[in-house]
Structure formats: structure tokens, C-alpha cells
Steps between C-alpha positions, in 0.01 A plus 500: 500500500750390242267630232559850623833475667739242338751328707785752591256793522529756772175647623452835679223520769371723769348386822123483502463750773683758282326406174175619337195268528557172323302474172413197307786385265755644732802276569570456876742339733325228698646345822397155594569387861525123560426324814869424549580874495636509150402812295481493129467811288354486146367731235134469406252686283222654722164445327150614605233286327143627405362372836775709679703182616872581535730245313883470496606343163848357452512579116764222460594268215587227771213245526553479874419877545171535291231522782400840636448548864188687630621784720315553820374135513460428868655162451817659379624716800873489391504709198561875503551751213798695621628724208395642167712450199590819331755399235753247389804456303746235365871525583734485224648150432777382733373712801 
């Protein structure tokens, strides 16, 4: 999500259970759980396409992170949207 939040940005989020309903184009925190028990949290753009499919887009300039993930895909049971991004800021230099 470096297209929206450059390196060094701080994001503010609220847990999904406390948030309003997620809407297309919202930015969300996504937790991926690996088989070895590791958990990775990333930020994705939540998109609902015309066929009502739910997608998590990385919005990244990094070629490794260009592919969206279809949310709710039965073959991907280790991904969960956990928080809604409500703001961000960039700290002053040297902080």
C-alpha cells in the first residue's frame, strides 16, 4: 500500500467489530496466518467488483505485491480482515 502510505507512515485503525460496515475502496488491515503459526498483518484496499466478489488489493509499486487476493475464497482460509483504517500521518524527519 505504499501508493497510499509511503514508508515511515503511521496508520490509525479501529477493530472491525467496532467499525461501520466495510465499503468498497476502504483500506483495511488484513491478517494472514501461515501453517507454521506466523501471522503477517498488511494493509489492503477492499474492493467489491460488479459481480459482488470481494477483493483485497495491495496498491503497491513493488512488482512482488501486485496481485489482488479474492476475499472469501474457500481455498484461502488463513486471511481475515481485522481493522478499518481511519487515518494516517507521516512523522517529522528524525523521529
